[in-house]
Amino acid sequence: MRVIEQILDLARWAPSGDNTQPWRFEILADDHVLIHGFDTRHDCVYDLEGHASQLAHGALLETLRIAATRHGLSAAWTRRAGTPDTHLLYDVRLQPDPTSKEDPLLAYLDKRSVQRRPMPGAPLTSAERTALESAAHPLKVRWFESRSERWSIARLNFANAKIRLTIREAYEVHKRVIEWGARFSEDRIPEAAVGVDPMTAKMMKWVMHSWPRVEFFNAWLAGTFAPRVQLDLIPGIACSAHACLIAPEPMATIEQRVIAGAAVQRFWLTCEQLGLQHQPEMTPLIFSHYTRSGLRFTTSDSALTSARTLSETLESMLGKADLDRAAWLCRVGRSRNAPGRSLRKSLQRLQPDSN
């Protein structure tokens, strides 16, 4: 395997929403790869403007840069102008760098994962917070660590999850991205990594077979309650801290979102380096952004009303200035690895001409 292929074989472990892997690698030379960056706006309610995918592109580019240090190379990227937002092109060029040392985060590229289960344990130490804040640069980290602060975030996620689990637009996403009965998945989220107990998983699988079942369960049998308790409320309390990563200014450009995505990946990898687990909690930020932008993301009027109320709650917690610049919301804690995880498509499958 050529050096550039070895680098890309590590880069493909970058995180992406629901393990969609919205990229393809076109190797143009031994020192030049063209990354085709796509988004999921056409079928994902969480990515209607492509912003979530652009964060993932940034994580990919940062992962590639880290991987290149194993071979004494630097990796610099530029975005090709004039390409549509739905198919961005990034030229990445590798150059020998005699001053380069292997990045200490490299060892964690293929180990980093999502922990959706409770993470009870000790609070973060001052040294851990400092390391994570340094890794997130140029983003600023706002911590929510006290019991009352964790409870506030947990309640916010619990309420947002009701929107997530009752709108048709999100149902279509969830039905597609969960691989039931699996511990690992190359292109989806395996059941073992979802974060619910076996009985709730069986119920969710049966209910999600059709939208009429979802509507009936939600209307008459409190269908969202158990998943929200297990996926949002309990984990939101049972963690060391929640963190909101704040950009220096509102992210108005693709480049700003890509840079933010690179910082998020360094933060996440540093969690792994410190023996911490991490879970994104992006729904409140995404729905709040839609609400404040006037983007009608669902046909459900009641869900839109709830989203406006929850956006106001989030603004009261962060302040308007930080909410306008918020790039990432997550929780971290101390826990054993999850019983299942998302894997990745092979490098061969991530070539431009593959399906």
Short mmCIF file of C-alpha atoms in Angstrom, two decimals:
data_model
loop_
_atom_site.label_atom_id
_atom_site.label_comp_id
_atom_site.label_asym_id
_atom_site.label_seq_id
_atom_site.Cartn_x
_atom_site.Cartn_y
_atom_site.Cartn_z
CA MET A 1 0.00 0.00 0.00
CA ARG A 2 1.39 3.39 -1.02
CA VAL A 3 2.05 5.99 1.65
CA ILE A 4 -0.85 8.14 0.50
CA GLU A 5 -3.14 5.12 0.74
CA GLN A 6 -1.89 4.36 4.24
CA ILE A 7 -2.70 7.94 5.23
CA LEU A 8 -6.19 7.78 3.73
CA ASP A 9 -6.78 4.40 5.37
CA LEU A 10 -6.43 6.19 8.72
CA ALA A 11 -8.21 9.37 7.60
CA ARG A 12 -11.38 7.41 6.77
CA TRP A 13 -11.94 6.90 10.54
CA ALA A 14 -13.02 10.53 10.90
CA PRO A 15 -16.48 10.98 12.48
CA SER A 16 -19.57 11.98 10.52
CA GLY A 17 -23.24 12.34 11.36
CA ASP A 18 -24.90 8.91 11.65
CA ASN A 19 -21.73 7.40 10.12
CA THR A 20 -22.71 8.70 6.66
CA GLN A 21 -19.06 9.25 5.58
CA PRO A 22 -19.93 12.07 3.12
CA TRP A 23 -16.65 11.96 1.19
CA ARG A 24 -14.74 10.17 -1.52
CA PHE A 25 -10.98 10.08 -2.08
CA GLU A 26 -9.57 10.64 -5.57
CA ILE A 27 -5.81 10.07 -5.59
CA LEU A 28 -4.28 12.31 -8.24
CA ALA A 29 -0.60 11.70 -7.39
CA ASP A 30 1.50 10.25 -4.60
CA ASP A 31 1.41 13.66 -2.91
CA HIS A 32 -2.01 14.92 -4.00
CA VAL A 33 -5.52 13.74 -3.17
CA LEU A 34 -8.77 15.38 -4.19
CA ILE A 35 -11.46 14.93 -1.57
CA HIS A 36 -15.03 15.04 -2.82
CA GLY A 37 -17.07 16.39 0.06
CA PHE A 38 -20.81 15.79 -0.11
CA ASP A 39 -23.65 16.58 2.28
CA THR A 40 -26.88 14.88 3.28
CA ARG A 41 -29.32 17.77 2.98
CA HIS A 42 -31.53 15.88 0.52
CA ASP A 43 -32.52 13.22 3.05
CA CYS A 44 -31.43 14.29 6.54
CA VAL A 45 -33.35 16.78 8.68
CA TYR A 46 -30.21 17.41 10.75
CA ASP A 47 -28.23 18.67 7.74
CA LEU A 48 -30.65 20.77 5.70
CA GLU A 49 -28.00 23.39 4.85
CA GLY A 50 -25.05 21.03 4.70
CA HIS A 51 -23.48 22.53 7.82
CA ALA A 52 -23.21 19.24 9.72
CA SER A 53 -21.43 17.62 6.79
CA GLN A 54 -19.04 20.57 6.50
CA LEU A 55 -18.07 20.07 10.15
CA ALA A 56 -17.43 16.42 9.27
CA HIS A 57 -15.26 17.50 6.32
CA GLY A 58 -13.16 19.50 8.76
CA ALA A 59 -12.80 16.48 11.02
CA LEU A 60 -11.71 14.42 8.02
CA LEU A 61 -9.10 16.96 6.91
CA GLU A 62 -7.70 17.19 10.43
CA THR A 63 -7.60 13.39 10.69
CA LEU A 64 -5.70 13.25 7.40
CA ARG A 65 -3.24 15.87 8.65
CA ILE A 66 -2.62 13.88 11.83
CA ALA A 67 -2.21 10.64 9.88
CA ALA A 68 0.39 12.23 7.58
CA THR A 69 2.70 12.96 10.52
CA ARG A 70 3.42 9.23 10.83
CA HIS A 71 5.38 9.55 7.58
CA GLY A 72 7.09 12.85 8.32
CA LEU A 73 4.70 14.73 6.05
CA SER A 74 2.61 17.85 6.39
CA ALA A 75 -0.80 18.05 4.76
CA ALA A 76 -2.30 21.35 3.56
CA TRP A 77 -5.75 21.73 2.05
CA THR A 78 -7.45 24.31 -0.15
CA ARG A 79 -11.05 24.38 -1.29
CA ARG A 80 -11.66 24.65 -5.00
CA ALA A 81 -13.72 27.71 -5.82
CA GLY A 82 -16.89 27.57 -7.85
CA THR A 83 -18.07 24.15 -6.72
CA PRO A 84 -21.61 23.68 -5.38
CA ASP A 85 -22.08 23.38 -1.64
CA THR A 86 -23.53 19.92 -2.19
CA HIS A 87 -20.27 18.68 -3.80
CA LEU A 88 -17.29 20.51 -2.34
CA LEU A 89 -13.79 19.74 -3.57
CA TYR A 90 -10.73 19.92 -1.32
CA ASP A 91 -7.22 19.62 -2.75
CA VAL A 92 -4.86 18.11 -0.17
CA ARG A 93 -1.13 18.16 -0.86
CA LEU A 94 1.50 16.31 1.11
CA GLN A 95 4.98 17.66 1.63
CA PRO A 96 8.04 16.35 3.47
CA ASP A 97 8.50 18.17 6.76
CA PRO A 98 11.84 17.53 8.48
CA THR A 99 10.53 19.20 11.65
CA SER A 100 7.43 17.00 11.79
CA LYS A 101 6.94 14.60 14.69
CA GLU A 102 4.24 11.97 14.92
CA ASP A 103 1.17 13.61 16.41
CA PRO A 104 0.36 11.97 19.78
CA LEU A 105 -3.32 11.87 18.77
CA LEU A 106 -2.54 9.55 15.86
CA ALA A 107 -2.74 6.45 18.06
CA TYR A 108 -6.41 7.19 18.75
CA LEU A 109 -7.71 7.80 15.21
CA ASP A 110 -9.27 4.35 14.84
CA LYS A 111 -10.14 3.99 18.53
CA ARG A 112 -12.30 7.11 18.94
CA SER A 113 -15.98 6.23 19.25
CA VAL A 114 -19.33 7.45 20.59
CA GLN A 115 -20.56 6.51 24.07
CA ARG A 116 -24.35 6.90 24.27
CA ARG A 117 -24.75 5.13 27.60
CA PRO A 118 -24.46 6.63 31.11
CA MET A 119 -20.93 7.61 32.13
CA PRO A 120 -20.94 7.98 35.93
CA GLY A 121 -17.63 8.87 37.48
CA ALA A 122 -15.39 11.54 38.87
CA PRO A 123 -15.50 15.14 37.63
CA LEU A 124 -12.89 16.34 35.18
CA THR A 125 -9.60 17.39 36.68
CA SER A 126 -8.11 20.81 36.06
CA ALA A 127 -5.41 19.20 33.92
CA GLU A 128 -8.02 17.41 31.80
CA ARG A 129 -10.01 20.58 31.23
CA THR A 130 -6.84 22.46 30.27
CA ALA A 131 -5.82 19.74 27.78
CA LEU A 132 -9.27 19.70 26.19
CA GLU A 133 -9.45 23.48 25.97
CA SER A 134 -6.03 23.57 24.31
CA ALA A 135 -7.07 20.87 21.83
CA ALA A 136 -10.22 22.81 20.87
CA HIS A 137 -8.34 25.99 19.87
CA PRO A 138 -9.40 28.29 18.22
CA LEU A 139 -12.78 27.32 19.69
CA LYS A 140 -13.56 28.26 23.28
CA VAL A 141 -14.99 25.63 25.63
CA ARG A 142 -17.94 26.38 27.92
CA TRP A 143 -18.28 23.75 30.61
CA PHE A 144 -21.48 22.57 32.32
CA GLU A 145 -20.22 20.42 35.20
CA SER A 146 -22.23 20.91 38.37
CA ARG A 147 -25.18 18.64 39.06
CA SER A 148 -27.64 21.46 38.39
CA GLU A 149 -25.90 22.36 35.11
CA ARG A 150 -25.89 18.73 33.97
CA TRP A 151 -29.55 18.46 34.94
CA SER A 152 -30.36 21.54 32.85
CA ILE A 153 -28.66 20.11 29.77
CA ALA A 154 -30.28 16.71 30.36
CA ARG A 155 -33.74 18.30 30.50
CA LEU A 156 -33.00 20.31 27.36
CA ASN A 157 -31.96 17.17 25.48
CA PHE A 158 -34.94 15.25 26.85
CA ALA A 159 -37.30 17.92 25.50
CA ASN A 160 -35.52 18.21 22.15
CA ALA A 161 -35.67 14.44 21.81
CA LYS A 162 -39.45 14.61 21.79
CA ILE A 163 -39.22 16.64 18.61
CA ARG A 164 -36.61 14.25 17.23
CA LEU A 165 -38.78 11.20 17.91
CA THR A 166 -42.15 12.56 16.79
CA ILE A 167 -41.53 14.27 13.44
CA ARG A 168 -41.80 12.31 10.20
CA GLU A 169 -38.64 13.94 8.81
CA ALA A 170 -36.47 12.53 11.63
CA TYR A 171 -38.20 9.15 11.54
CA GLU A 172 -37.07 8.68 7.95
CA VAL A 173 -33.47 9.32 9.02
CA HIS A 174 -33.56 7.04 12.07
CA LYS A 175 -35.18 4.19 10.15
CA ARG A 176 -32.38 4.33 7.59
CA VAL A 177 -29.30 4.74 9.80
CA ILE A 178 -29.78 2.07 12.51
CA GLU A 179 -28.57 -1.44 11.73
CA TRP A 180 -30.70 -3.60 14.01
CA GLY A 181 -29.23 -6.75 15.53
CA ALA A 182 -25.66 -5.63 14.85
CA ARG A 183 -22.74 -4.93 17.13
CA PHE A 184 -20.70 -3.23 14.40
CA SER A 185 -21.64 -1.47 11.19
CA GLU A 186 -19.53 -0.14 8.32
CA ASP A 187 -22.02 2.48 7.16
CA ARG A 188 -24.67 2.91 9.87
CA ILE A 189 -25.12 2.89 13.66
CA PRO A 190 -25.30 -0.67 15.01
CA GLU A 191 -28.02 -1.50 17.52
CA ALA A 192 -25.43 -2.22 20.22
CA ALA A 193 -24.19 1.37 20.02
CA VAL A 194 -27.63 3.04 20.17
CA GLY A 195 -27.60 3.10 23.96
CA VAL A 196 -30.89 1.48 24.99
CA ASP A 197 -31.57 -1.81 26.76
CA PRO A 198 -32.51 -4.90 24.69
CA MET A 199 -36.23 -4.67 25.47
CA THR A 200 -36.41 -1.02 24.42
CA ALA A 201 -34.39 -1.82 21.30
CA LYS A 202 -36.89 -4.52 20.31
CA MET A 203 -39.77 -2.10 20.89
CA MET A 204 -38.06 0.62 18.84
CA LYS A 205 -37.37 -1.78 15.98
CA TRP A 206 -40.99 -2.90 15.87
CA VAL A 207 -42.41 0.61 16.18
CA MET A 208 -40.08 2.06 13.54
CA HIS A 209 -41.24 -0.47 10.97
CA SER A 210 -43.80 2.08 9.78
CA TRP A 211 -44.78 5.69 10.39
CA PRO A 212 -48.41 4.79 11.38
CA ARG A 213 -46.99 2.63 14.19
CA VAL A 214 -44.85 5.52 15.35
CA GLU A 215 -47.82 7.88 15.35
CA PHE A 216 -50.00 5.40 17.26
CA PHE A 217 -47.34 4.65 19.87
CA ASN A 218 -46.56 8.31 20.39
CA ALA A 219 -50.23 9.31 20.64
CA TRP A 220 -51.52 6.52 22.89
CA LEU A 221 -48.65 4.65 24.53
CA ALA A 222 -46.11 7.35 25.41
CA GLY A 223 -43.82 5.84 22.79
CA THR A 224 -41.02 8.38 23.19
CA PHE A 225 -40.74 8.23 26.97
CA ALA A 226 -38.50 5.18 27.46
CA PRO A 227 -36.04 6.07 24.67
CA ARG A 228 -35.79 9.67 25.89
CA VAL A 229 -35.14 8.60 29.45
CA GLN A 230 -32.47 6.09 28.40
CA LEU A 231 -30.86 8.16 25.64
CA ASP A 232 -31.12 11.70 26.97
CA LEU A 233 -32.19 12.16 30.57
CA ILE A 234 -30.12 9.57 32.44
CA PRO A 235 -26.96 9.96 30.32
CA GLY A 236 -27.27 13.74 30.59
CA ILE A 237 -26.93 13.52 34.36
CA ALA A 238 -24.56 10.53 34.43
CA CYS A 239 -21.45 12.12 32.95
CA SER A 240 -18.51 14.22 34.07
CA ALA A 241 -19.51 17.33 32.13
CA HIS A 242 -21.20 18.78 29.10
CA ALA A 243 -19.16 21.04 26.84
CA CYS A 244 -20.18 23.63 24.27
CA LEU A 245 -17.46 24.63 21.81
CA ILE A 246 -17.76 28.26 20.75
CA ALA A 247 -16.22 29.69 17.58
CA PRO A 248 -14.44 33.08 17.64
CA GLU A 249 -17.22 34.52 15.45
CA PRO A 250 -20.46 33.31 13.85
CA MET A 251 -19.68 30.63 11.28
CA ALA A 252 -20.91 32.25 8.08
CA THR A 253 -18.61 30.47 5.61
CA ILE A 254 -17.75 26.93 4.64
CA GLU A 255 -14.14 27.48 5.65
CA GLN A 256 -15.17 28.55 9.15
CA ARG A 257 -17.25 25.42 9.60
CA VAL A 258 -14.43 23.23 8.27
CA ILE A 259 -11.96 24.81 10.71
CA ALA A 260 -14.45 24.26 13.53
CA GLY A 261 -14.81 20.62 12.53
CA ALA A 262 -11.03 20.17 12.72
CA ALA A 263 -11.04 21.60 16.25
CA VAL A 264 -13.90 19.30 17.27
CA GLN A 265 -11.92 16.28 16.08
CA ARG A 266 -8.87 17.33 18.11
CA PHE A 267 -11.11 17.78 21.16
CA TRP A 268 -12.69 14.36 20.63
CA LEU A 269 -9.37 12.60 20.09
CA THR A 270 -7.97 14.25 23.20
CA CYS A 271 -10.91 12.83 25.16
CA GLU A 272 -9.84 9.39 23.98
CA GLN A 273 -6.21 10.14 24.84
CA LEU A 274 -7.25 11.10 28.37
CA GLY A 275 -9.29 7.94 28.85
CA LEU A 276 -12.58 9.83 28.52
CA GLN A 277 -15.64 8.97 26.42
CA HIS A 278 -17.56 11.45 24.30
CA GLN A 279 -21.03 11.83 22.81
CA PRO A 280 -22.27 14.59 20.48
CA GLU A 281 -25.48 16.36 21.59
CA MET A 282 -26.16 18.44 18.51
CA THR A 283 -29.95 18.37 18.17
CA PRO A 284 -30.54 21.44 20.40
CA LEU A 285 -28.01 23.50 18.42
CA ILE A 286 -29.35 22.35 15.05
CA PHE A 287 -33.02 22.93 15.81
CA SER A 288 -32.20 26.27 17.46
CA HIS A 289 -30.30 27.39 14.37
CA TYR A 290 -33.20 26.41 12.13
CA THR A 291 -35.62 28.30 14.35
CA ARG A 292 -33.52 31.46 14.50
CA SER A 293 -32.92 31.31 10.73
CA GLY A 294 -36.63 30.91 9.96
CA LEU A 295 -36.05 27.50 8.35
CA ARG A 296 -39.18 25.37 8.50
CA PHE A 297 -37.60 21.95 9.09
CA THR A 298 -40.80 19.97 9.66
CA THR A 299 -44.44 20.02 8.64
CA SER A 300 -45.44 19.66 12.30
CA ASP A 301 -46.59 23.02 13.68
CA SER A 302 -46.48 21.76 17.26
CA ALA A 303 -42.86 20.64 16.82
CA LEU A 304 -41.93 24.04 15.40
CA THR A 305 -43.56 25.74 18.40
CA SER A 306 -41.63 23.49 20.77
CA ALA A 307 -38.40 24.20 18.90
CA ARG A 308 -38.88 27.95 19.35
CA THR A 309 -39.43 27.52 23.08
CA LEU A 310 -36.38 25.28 23.45
CA SER A 311 -34.25 27.67 21.42
CA GLU A 312 -35.15 30.39 23.90
CA THR A 313 -34.19 28.05 26.75
CA LEU A 314 -30.83 27.35 25.12
CA GLU A 315 -30.24 31.07 24.60
CA SER A 316 -30.92 31.71 28.27
CA MET A 317 -28.27 29.11 29.14
CA LEU A 318 -25.57 30.23 26.71
CA GLY A 319 -26.38 33.87 26.05
CA LYS A 320 -27.17 35.12 22.56
CA ALA A 321 -23.57 35.89 21.60
CA ASP A 322 -22.30 32.39 22.41
CA LEU A 323 -25.36 30.69 20.92
CA ASP A 324 -24.74 32.51 17.63
CA ARG A 325 -21.19 31.11 17.62
CA ALA A 326 -21.84 27.65 19.06
CA ALA A 327 -20.24 24.94 16.92
CA TRP A 328 -20.55 21.79 19.02
CA LEU A 329 -22.38 20.48 22.07
CA CYS A 330 -21.34 17.22 23.70
CA ARG A 331 -20.96 15.33 26.94
CA VAL A 332 -17.84 13.63 28.28
CA GLY A 333 -17.27 11.16 31.05
CA ARG A 334 -15.48 8.12 32.36
CA SER A 335 -16.78 4.81 31.16
CA ARG A 336 -15.85 1.54 29.63
CA ASN A 337 -16.04 1.39 25.87
CA ALA A 338 -19.49 0.94 24.37
CA PRO A 339 -20.53 -2.65 23.54
CA GLY A 340 -20.75 -1.77 19.86
CA ARG A 341 -19.48 0.88 17.49
CA SER A 342 -19.65 2.17 13.96
CA LEU A 343 -16.84 1.06 11.70
CA ARG A 344 -16.05 2.55 8.29
CA LYS A 345 -16.27 1.67 4.62
CA SER A 346 -13.06 0.29 3.19
CA LEU A 347 -10.71 2.61 1.37
CA GLN A 348 -11.66 0.89 -1.86
CA ARG A 349 -15.35 1.66 -1.29
CA LEU A 350 -14.46 5.30 -0.70
CA GLN A 351 -13.14 5.80 -4.22
CA PRO A 352 -15.12 8.19 -6.48
CA ASP A 353 -16.36 5.43 -8.82
CA SER A 354 -17.61 3.13 -6.05
CA ASN A 355 -21.20 2.89 -4.87
#
